[in-house]
PDB file of C-alpha atoms in Angstrom:
ATOM      1  CA  UNK A   1       0.079  -0.317  -0.337  1.00  0.00           C
ATOM      2  CA  UNK A   2       2.585   2.602   0.786  1.00  0.00           C
ATOM      3  CA  UNK A   3       4.112   1.694  -2.746  1.00  0.00           C
ATOM      4  CA  UNK A   4       1.039   2.306  -4.745  1.00  0.00           C
ATOM      5  CA  UNK A   5       0.728   5.929  -2.350  1.00  0.00           C
ATOM      6  CA  UNK A   6       4.555   6.862  -3.410  1.00  0.00           C
ATOM      7  CA  UNK A   7       3.772   6.007  -7.355  1.00  0.00           C
ATOM      8  CA  UNK A   8       0.971   8.675  -6.756  1.00  0.00           C
ATOM      9  CA  UNK A   9       3.421  11.328  -6.356  1.00  0.00           C
ATOM     10  CA  UNK A  10       3.535  11.225 -10.488  1.00  0.00           C
ATOM     11  CA  UNK A  11      -0.797  13.003 -10.315  1.00  0.00           C
ATOM     12  CA  UNK A  12      -1.265  15.758 -11.560  1.00  0.00           C
ATOM     13  CA  UNK A  13      -5.111  16.197 -11.853  1.00  0.00           C
ATOM     14  CA  UNK A  14      -7.419  19.036 -11.396  1.00  0.00           C
ATOM     15  CA  UNK A  15     -11.138  16.609 -11.539  1.00  0.00           C
ATOM     16  CA  UNK A  16     -12.492  14.059  -8.818  1.00  0.00           C
ATOM     17  CA  UNK A  17     -14.240  10.791 -10.600  1.00  0.00           C
ATOM     18  CA  UNK A  18     -12.852   8.540  -7.843  1.00  0.00           C
ATOM     19  CA  UNK A  19     -15.408   5.695  -7.338  1.00  0.00           C
ATOM     20  CA  UNK A  20     -16.578   4.270  -4.073  1.00  0.00           C
ATOM     21  CA  UNK A  21     -15.542   1.628  -2.854  1.00  0.00           C
ATOM     22  CA  UNK A  22     -17.171  -1.298   0.278  1.00  0.00           C
ATOM     23  CA  UNK A  23     -16.715  -4.338   2.164  1.00  0.00           C
ATOM     24  CA  UNK A  24     -18.696  -6.101   4.905  1.00  0.00           C
ATOM     25  CA  UNK A  25     -17.004  -5.754   8.210  1.00  0.00           C
ATOM     26  CA  UNK A  26     -17.414  -8.020  11.160  1.00  0.00           C
ATOM     27  CA  UNK A  27     -14.621  -6.617  14.680  1.00  0.00           C
ATOM     28  CA  UNK A  28     -12.938  -8.592  15.872  1.00  0.00           C
ATOM     29  CA  UNK A  29     -12.772  -8.315  19.725  1.00  0.00           C
ATOM     30  CA  UNK A  30      -9.147  -8.381  19.663  1.00  0.00           C
ATOM     31  CA  UNK A  31      -8.172  -5.715  17.307  1.00  0.00           C
ATOM     32  CA  UNK A  32     -10.368  -3.148  19.263  1.00  0.00           C
ATOM     33  CA  UNK A  33      -8.343  -4.436  22.472  1.00  0.00           C
ATOM     34  CA  UNK A  34      -5.749  -3.003  21.400  1.00  0.00           C
ATOM     35  CA  UNK A  35      -7.162  -0.018  19.611  1.00  0.00           C
ATOM     36  CA  UNK A  36      -8.394   0.767  23.007  1.00  0.00           C
ATOM     37  CA  UNK A  37      -5.690   0.281  24.831  1.00  0.00           C
ATOM     38  CA  UNK A  38      -4.183   2.771  22.931  1.00  0.00           C
ATOM     39  CA  UNK A  39      -6.592   5.598  22.155  1.00  0.00           C
ATOM     40  CA  UNK A  40      -7.179   5.521  26.213  1.00  0.00           C
ATOM     41  CA  UNK A  41     -10.603   3.959  25.483  1.00  0.00           C
ATOM     42  CA  UNK A  42     -12.208   1.484  28.418  1.00  0.00           C
ATOM     43  CA  UNK A  43     -13.667  -1.817  27.005  1.00  0.00           C
ATOM     44  CA  UNK A  44     -17.446  -2.556  26.148  1.00  0.00           C
ATOM     45  CA  UNK A  45     -20.047  -3.606  23.996  1.00  0.00           C
ATOM     46  CA  UNK A  46     -20.120  -0.418  22.015  1.00  0.00           C
ATOM     47  CA  UNK A  47     -17.051   0.831  19.124  1.00  0.00           C
ATOM     48  CA  UNK A  48     -15.114   3.900  20.072  1.00  0.00           C
ATOM     49  CA  UNK A  49     -16.750   6.805  18.254  1.00  0.00           C
ATOM     50  CA  UNK A  50     -13.290   7.454  15.739  1.00  0.00           C
ATOM     51  CA  UNK A  51     -13.420   3.239  15.672  1.00  0.00           C
ATOM     52  CA  UNK A  52     -15.530   2.704  12.687  1.00  0.00           C
ATOM     53  CA  UNK A  53     -12.246   6.002  10.792  1.00  0.00           C
ATOM     54  CA  UNK A  54      -9.800   2.390  11.430  1.00  0.00           C
ATOM     55  CA  UNK A  55     -11.732  -0.345   9.850  1.00  0.00           C
ATOM     56  CA  UNK A  56     -12.832   1.690   6.814  1.00  0.00           C
ATOM     57  CA  UNK A  57      -8.450   3.007   6.356  1.00  0.00           C
ATOM     58  CA  UNK A  58      -8.112  -0.064   3.986  1.00  0.00           C
ATOM     59  CA  UNK A  59     -10.821   1.155   1.859  1.00  0.00           C
ATOM     60  CA  UNK A  60      -9.463   5.296   2.226  1.00  0.00           C
ATOM     61  CA  UNK A  61      -6.295   4.163   0.251  1.00  0.00           C
ATOM     62  CA  UNK A  62      -7.989   2.099  -2.026  1.00  0.00           C
ATOM     63  CA  UNK A  63      -9.648   5.184  -2.857  1.00  0.00           C
ATOM     64  CA  UNK A  64      -6.808   7.669  -2.825  1.00  0.00           C
ATOM     65  CA  UNK A  65      -4.810   5.626  -4.138  1.00  0.00           C
ATOM     66  CA  UNK A  66      -6.619   4.530  -7.440  1.00  0.00           C
ATOM     67  CA  UNK A  67      -6.821   6.334 -11.108  1.00  0.00           C
ATOM     68  CA  UNK A  68     -10.185   8.353 -10.196  1.00  0.00           C
ATOM     69  CA  UNK A  69      -8.753  10.420  -6.945  1.00  0.00           C
ATOM     70  CA  UNK A  70      -7.081  13.870  -8.086  1.00  0.00           C
ATOM     71  CA  UNK A  71      -4.397  14.300  -5.411  1.00  0.00           C
ATOM     72  CA  UNK A  72      -0.454  12.093  -5.169  1.00  0.00           C
ATOM     73  CA  UNK A  73      -0.639  11.542  -0.680  1.00  0.00           C
ATOM     74  CA  UNK A  74       2.657  12.529  -0.672  1.00  0.00           C
ATOM     75  CA  UNK A  75       2.930  15.944   0.812  1.00  0.00           C
ATOM     76  CA  UNK A  76      -0.863  15.421   1.128  1.00  0.00           C
ATOM     77  CA  UNK A  77      -2.740  16.909   4.462  1.00  0.00           C
ATOM     78  CA  UNK A  78      -5.083  15.664   6.820  1.00  0.00           C
ATOM     79  CA  UNK A  79      -6.735  19.160   8.073  1.00  0.00           C
ATOM     80  CA  UNK A  80      -9.944  18.818  10.082  1.00  0.00           C
ATOM     81  CA  UNK A  81     -12.306  15.256  10.562  1.00  0.00           C
ATOM     82  CA  UNK A  82     -15.723  15.755  11.604  1.00  0.00           C
ATOM     83  CA  UNK A  83     -17.515  12.334  13.116  1.00  0.00           C
ATOM     84  CA  UNK A  84     -21.904  12.186  13.142  1.00  0.00           C
ATOM     85  CA  UNK A  85     -23.434   8.826  14.582  1.00  0.00           C
ATOM     86  CA  UNK A  86     -27.281   8.783  14.994  1.00  0.00           C
ATOM     87  CA  UNK A  87     -26.511   5.869  17.758  1.00  0.00           C
ATOM     88  CA  UNK A  88     -23.824   3.686  18.743  1.00  0.00           C
ATOM     89  CA  UNK A  89     -22.527   1.310  16.651  1.00  0.00           C
ATOM     90  CA  UNK A  90     -22.797  -2.394  18.905  1.00  0.00           C
ATOM     91  CA  UNK A  91     -19.536  -5.011  19.238  1.00  0.00           C
ATOM     92  CA  UNK A  92     -21.762  -7.678  17.937  1.00  0.00           C
ATOM     93  CA  UNK A  93     -23.048  -6.386  14.664  1.00  0.00           C
ATOM     94  CA  UNK A  94     -21.881  -6.298  10.903  1.00  0.00           C
ATOM     95  CA  UNK A  95     -20.587  -3.404   9.363  1.00  0.00           C
ATOM     96  CA  UNK A  96     -21.300  -2.128   5.860  1.00  0.00           C
ATOM     97  CA  UNK A  97     -18.263   0.339   4.881  1.00  0.00           C
ATOM     98  CA  UNK A  98     -18.731   2.993   1.990  1.00  0.00           C
ATOM     99  CA  UNK A  99     -16.023   5.299   1.136  1.00  0.00           C
ATOM    100  CA  UNK A 100     -16.015   7.715  -1.215  1.00  0.00           C
ATOM    101  CA  UNK A 101     -14.760  11.759  -2.229  1.00  0.00           C
ATOM    102  CA  UNK A 102     -16.682  14.817  -2.698  1.00  0.00           C
ATOM    103  CA  UNK A 103     -16.357  18.558  -2.754  1.00  0.00           C
ATOM    104  CA  UNK A 104     -12.881  19.551  -4.134  1.00  0.00           C
ATOM    105  CA  UNK A 105     -13.018  23.113  -3.576  1.00  0.00           C
ATOM    106  CA  UNK A 106      -9.840  25.730  -3.660  1.00  0.00           C
ATOM    107  CA  UNK A 107      -8.190  26.503  -0.630  1.00  0.00           C
ATOM    108  CA  UNK A 108      -5.631  29.632   0.018  1.00  0.00           C
ATOM    109  CA  UNK A 109      -3.153  27.298   0.110  1.00  0.00           C
ATOM    110  CA  UNK A 110      -4.332  25.175  -2.803  1.00  0.00           C
ATOM    111  CA  UNK A 111      -7.121  22.910  -3.452  1.00  0.00           C
ATOM    112  CA  UNK A 112      -9.445  20.481  -0.730  1.00  0.00           C
ATOM    113  CA  UNK A 113     -10.852  17.624  -1.380  1.00  0.00           C
ATOM    114  CA  UNK A 114     -13.500  15.616   1.510  1.00  0.00           C
ATOM    115  CA  UNK A 115     -13.107  10.905   2.448  1.00  0.00           C
ATOM    116  CA  UNK A 116     -15.988  10.667   3.036  1.00  0.00           C
ATOM    117  CA  UNK A 117     -16.749   7.040   5.167  1.00  0.00           C
ATOM    118  CA  UNK A 118     -20.166   6.412   5.793  1.00  0.00           C
ATOM    119  CA  UNK A 119     -21.084   2.009   7.716  1.00  0.00           C
ATOM    120  CA  UNK A 120     -24.048   1.341   7.936  1.00  0.00           C
ATOM    121  CA  UNK A 121     -26.557   4.423   7.197  1.00  0.00           C
ATOM    122  CA  UNK A 122     -25.655   5.861  11.261  1.00  0.00           C
ATOM    123  CA  UNK A 123     -21.999   7.000  11.428  1.00  0.00           C
ATOM    124  CA  UNK A 124     -20.457   9.177   9.023  1.00  0.00           C
ATOM    125  CA  UNK A 125     -16.941  10.194   8.863  1.00  0.00           C
ATOM    126  CA  UNK A 126     -15.344  13.504   6.802  1.00  0.00           C
ATOM    127  CA  UNK A 127     -12.444  13.318   6.426  1.00  0.00           C
ATOM    128  CA  UNK A 128     -10.695  16.983   4.607  1.00  0.00           C
ATOM    129  CA  UNK A 129      -7.680  16.978   2.992  1.00  0.00           C
ATOM    130  CA  UNK A 130      -5.652  19.511   1.693  1.00  0.00           C
ATOM    131  CA  UNK A 131      -3.240  19.218  -1.527  1.00  0.00           C
ATOM    132  CA  UNK A 132      -0.489  22.771  -0.582  1.00  0.00           C
ATOM    133  CA  UNK A 133       0.350  24.311  -3.557  1.00  0.00           C
ATOM    134  CA  UNK A 134       1.333  27.710  -2.511  1.00  0.00           C
ATOM    135  CA  UNK A 135      -0.383  30.321  -0.887  1.00  0.00           C
ATOM    136  CA  UNK A 136      -0.593  32.662   2.900  1.00  0.00           C
ATOM    137  CA  UNK A 137      -0.363  30.064   5.487  1.00  0.00           C
ATOM    138  CA  UNK A 138      -2.091  32.737   7.590  1.00  0.00           C
ATOM    139  CA  UNK A 139      -6.046  31.853   8.528  1.00  0.00           C
ATOM    140  CA  UNK A 140      -6.324  35.413  10.247  1.00  0.00           C
ATOM    141  CA  UNK A 141      -8.189  33.515  13.579  1.00  0.00           C
ATOM    142  CA  UNK A 142      -6.924  34.557  16.834  1.00  0.00           C
ATOM    143  CA  UNK A 143      -6.845  32.323  18.523  1.00  0.00           C
ATOM    144  CA  UNK A 144      -6.880  31.791  22.849  1.00  0.00           C
ATOM    145  CA  UNK A 145      -4.957  29.102  25.222  1.00  0.00           C
ATOM    146  CA  UNK A 146      -7.368  27.718  26.963  1.00  0.00           C
ATOM    147  CA  UNK A 147      -6.699  26.775  30.706  1.00  0.00           C
ATOM    148  CA  UNK A 148      -5.455  22.730  30.473  1.00  0.00           C
ATOM    149  CA  UNK A 149      -7.916  20.258  32.527  1.00  0.00           C
ATOM    150  CA  UNK A 150      -5.273  17.675  32.271  1.00  0.00           C
ATOM    151  CA  UNK A 151      -1.225  17.609  30.859  1.00  0.00           C
ATOM    152  CA  UNK A 152      -0.543  14.551  28.640  1.00  0.00           C
ATOM    153  CA  UNK A 153       3.237  13.109  28.255  1.00  0.00           C
ATOM    154  CA  UNK A 154       2.780  11.539  24.620  1.00  0.00           C
ATOM    155  CA  UNK A 155       5.544   8.642  24.241  1.00  0.00           C
ATOM    156  CA  UNK A 156       7.668   8.516  21.347  1.00  0.00           C
ATOM    157  CA  UNK A 157       6.995   5.059  20.348  1.00  0.00           C
ATOM    158  CA  UNK A 158       2.850   6.272  20.352  1.00  0.00           C
ATOM    159  CA  UNK A 159       2.948   6.674  16.011  1.00  0.00           C
ATOM    160  CA  UNK A 160       4.501   2.878  15.625  1.00  0.00           C
ATOM    161  CA  UNK A 161       1.580   1.777  18.083  1.00  0.00           C
ATOM    162  CA  UNK A 162      -1.081   3.351  16.274  1.00  0.00           C
ATOM    163  CA  UNK A 163       0.168   2.391  13.391  1.00  0.00           C
ATOM    164  CA  UNK A 164       0.067  -0.945  14.056  1.00  0.00           C
ATOM    165  CA  UNK A 165      -3.153  -0.453  15.775  1.00  0.00           C
ATOM    166  CA  UNK A 166      -5.234   1.415  13.281  1.00  0.00           C
ATOM    167  CA  UNK A 167      -3.293  -0.146   9.698  1.00  0.00           C
ATOM    168  CA  UNK A 168      -1.664   3.496   8.904  1.00  0.00           C
ATOM    169  CA  UNK A 169       2.080   3.207   9.088  1.00  0.00           C
ATOM    170  CA  UNK A 170       2.610   6.532   7.229  1.00  0.00           C
ATOM    171  CA  UNK A 171       6.163   7.221   7.781  1.00  0.00           C
ATOM    172  CA  UNK A 172       6.150  10.147   9.106  1.00  0.00           C
ATOM    173  CA  UNK A 173       4.474   9.213  12.809  1.00  0.00           C
ATOM    174  CA  UNK A 174       6.984   5.550  13.078  1.00  0.00           C
ATOM    175  CA  UNK A 175      10.858   7.032  13.943  1.00  0.00           C
ATOM    176  CA  UNK A 176      12.690  10.385  13.797  1.00  0.00           C
ATOM    177  CA  UNK A 177      14.947   9.230  10.680  1.00  0.00           C
ATOM    178  CA  UNK A 178      11.998   8.453   8.307  1.00  0.00           C
ATOM    179  CA  UNK A 179       9.708  11.546  10.054  1.00  0.00           C
ATOM    180  CA  UNK A 180      13.118  13.880   9.062  1.00  0.00           C
ATOM    181  CA  UNK A 181      12.512  12.545   5.295  1.00  0.00           C
ATOM    182  CA  UNK A 182       9.536  14.388   5.180  1.00  0.00           C
ATOM    183  CA  UNK A 183      10.462  17.362   6.522  1.00  0.00           C
ATOM    184  CA  UNK A 184       9.615  17.292  10.611  1.00  0.00           C
ATOM    185  CA  UNK A 185      12.454  17.626  12.896  1.00  0.00           C
ATOM    186  CA  UNK A 186      11.110  13.979  14.406  1.00  0.00           C
ATOM    187  CA  UNK A 187       8.248  11.567  14.330  1.00  0.00           C
ATOM    188  CA  UNK A 188       4.483  13.050  14.711  1.00  0.00           C
ATOM    189  CA  UNK A 189       1.588  11.767  16.361  1.00  0.00           C
ATOM    190  CA  UNK A 190      -1.212  10.767  13.598  1.00  0.00           C
ATOM    191  CA  UNK A 191      -3.853  13.858  13.711  1.00  0.00           C
ATOM    192  CA  UNK A 192      -7.037  10.732  14.501  1.00  0.00           C
ATOM    193  CA  UNK A 193      -5.393   9.577  17.090  1.00  0.00           C
ATOM    194  CA  UNK A 194      -5.076  12.457  18.873  1.00  0.00           C
ATOM    195  CA  UNK A 195      -8.237  13.251  18.738  1.00  0.00           C
ATOM    196  CA  UNK A 196      -9.444   9.679  19.582  1.00  0.00           C
ATOM    197  CA  UNK A 197      -7.520  10.491  23.268  1.00  0.00           C
ATOM    198  CA  UNK A 198      -9.048  13.447  23.358  1.00  0.00           C
ATOM    199  CA  UNK A 199     -12.818  11.068  23.170  1.00  0.00           C
ATOM    200  CA  UNK A 200     -11.638   9.036  25.359  1.00  0.00           C
ATOM    201  CA  UNK A 201     -11.032  11.486  28.213  1.00  0.00           C
ATOM    202  CA  UNK A 202     -14.456  12.792  27.443  1.00  0.00           C
ATOM    203  CA  UNK A 203     -15.869   8.990  27.486  1.00  0.00           C
ATOM    204  CA  UNK A 204     -19.038   8.786  29.352  1.00  0.00           C
ATOM    205  CA  UNK A 205     -20.047  12.783  28.826  1.00  0.00           C
ATOM    206  CA  UNK A 206     -21.206  13.074  26.145  1.00  0.00           C
ATOM    207  CA  UNK A 207     -24.657  11.718  23.878  1.00  0.00           C
ATOM    208  CA  UNK A 208     -25.467   8.347  22.086  1.00  0.00           C
ATOM    209  CA  UNK A 209     -26.086  11.152  18.792  1.00  0.00           C
ATOM    210  CA  UNK A 210     -23.561  13.086  18.307  1.00  0.00           C
ATOM    211  CA  UNK A 211     -21.326  14.764  15.735  1.00  0.00           C
ATOM    212  CA  UNK A 212     -17.722  15.588  17.070  1.00  0.00           C
ATOM    213  CA  UNK A 213     -15.997  18.405  14.628  1.00  0.00           C
ATOM    214  CA  UNK A 214     -11.838  18.581  14.440  1.00  0.00           C
ATOM    215  CA  UNK A 215      -8.943  21.092  13.106  1.00  0.00           C
ATOM    216  CA  UNK A 216      -5.640  19.674  13.260  1.00  0.00           C
ATOM    217  CA  UNK A 217      -3.573  22.873  13.924  1.00  0.00           C
ATOM    218  CA  UNK A 218       0.158  21.996  14.478  1.00  0.00           C
ATOM    219  CA  UNK A 219       2.032  19.175  13.793  1.00  0.00           C
ATOM    220  CA  UNK A 220       2.270  17.299  17.745  1.00  0.00           C
ATOM    221  CA  UNK A 221       6.268  16.001  17.493  1.00  0.00           C
ATOM    222  CA  UNK A 222       7.068  13.074  19.806  1.00  0.00           C
ATOM    223  CA  UNK A 223       7.918  12.277  22.705  1.00  0.00           C
ATOM    224  CA  UNK A 224       6.313  15.063  23.849  1.00  0.00           C
ATOM    225  CA  UNK A 225       4.030  17.291  26.161  1.00  0.00           C
ATOM    226  CA  UNK A 226       0.558  18.713  25.978  1.00  0.00           C
ATOM    227  CA  UNK A 227      -2.252  20.004  27.318  1.00  0.00           C
ATOM    228  CA  UNK A 228      -5.740  18.697  27.163  1.00  0.00           C
ATOM    229  CA  UNK A 229      -8.842  21.506  28.066  1.00  0.00           C
ATOM    230  CA  UNK A 230     -12.040  20.565  27.588  1.00  0.00           C
ATOM    231  CA  UNK A 231     -14.890  22.709  28.054  1.00  0.00           C
ATOM    232  CA  UNK A 232     -19.174  22.343  28.190  1.00  0.00           C
ATOM    233  CA  UNK A 233     -20.869  25.266  26.099  1.00  0.00           C
ATOM    234  CA  UNK A 234     -24.325  24.905  26.464  1.00  0.00           C
ATOM    235  CA  UNK A 235     -24.439  22.785  23.502  1.00  0.00           C
ATOM    236  CA  UNK A 236     -21.710  20.565  23.648  1.00  0.00           C
ATOM    237  CA  UNK A 237     -18.359  20.098  24.366  1.00  0.00           C
ATOM    238  CA  UNK A 238     -15.285  22.584  23.222  1.00  0.00           C
ATOM    239  CA  UNK A 239     -11.887  21.254  23.516  1.00  0.00           C
ATOM    240  CA  UNK A 240      -7.876  21.300  22.434  1.00  0.00           C
ATOM    241  CA  UNK A 241      -4.875  19.867  22.858  1.00  0.00           C
ATOM    242  CA  UNK A 242      -2.010  23.077  23.017  1.00  0.00           C
ATOM    243  CA  UNK A 243       2.104  22.310  23.378  1.00  0.00           C
ATOM    244  CA  UNK A 244       3.878  25.777  22.285  1.00  0.00           C
ATOM    245  CA  UNK A 245       0.923  26.095  19.846  1.00  0.00           C
ATOM    246  CA  UNK A 246      -2.443  24.687  19.205  1.00  0.00           C
ATOM    247  CA  UNK A 247      -2.355  20.940  17.542  1.00  0.00           C
ATOM    248  CA  UNK A 248      -6.100  19.953  17.774  1.00  0.00           C
ATOM    249  CA  UNK A 249      -9.537  22.576  18.606  1.00  0.00           C
ATOM    250  CA  UNK A 250     -12.357  20.584  18.230  1.00  0.00           C
ATOM    251  CA  UNK A 251     -16.039  20.675  19.513  1.00  0.00           C
ATOM    252  CA  UNK A 252     -19.993  18.528  19.759  1.00  0.00           C
ATOM    253  CA  UNK A 253     -22.858  19.174  18.979  1.00  0.00           C
TER     254      UNK A 253
END
């Protein structure tokens, strides 16, 4: 799969023609246990909100390495993720997963596209990817550091551990040397691990029907030390992960 991703480096497409891909899945208790352990979730008979994203990852890669996807995968940046579920998915139910791509659109720094993972008609994850081609990185948004409610020490092997549980073994997450080949000082944590870790901290406090929206900001270099903050705002929760700057900003409704 990494080789197929590397071969997409020659793409210069400007149109989106990727066809949806689908498959049926049964949840493996062993796999779920490993995922929960690395993200901080307790083991229950309902699936963590972020877990279906991991189940759909092979289909996401199949679609994004296919001929109809316009962007090369190397250098593609995961900038946001929104998950919406109408009810929790359970450990023992068979899952029908479909992955599609939509909404190719301009961005001040390049072009964005959404990769959409739908599960059994009750769960949807929308990952927004940015292909940078230039332009200003400034958003004009003034960010204020929230008061932290917990300090997390993120170990240097979290990328390898999450990669083993999720299947996402992108070299930028694994080792300092492999990350340096892509311009990072050392390895960085997966954005979806960071989101999952936040939701694990809020476990038991979110409604069964919920939407969780996050923006990924600065890469979280590992090992690292960050502050997690969360507070209710009358509609849902707002939460964030900060180091020297914001790594993740999120909200629930």
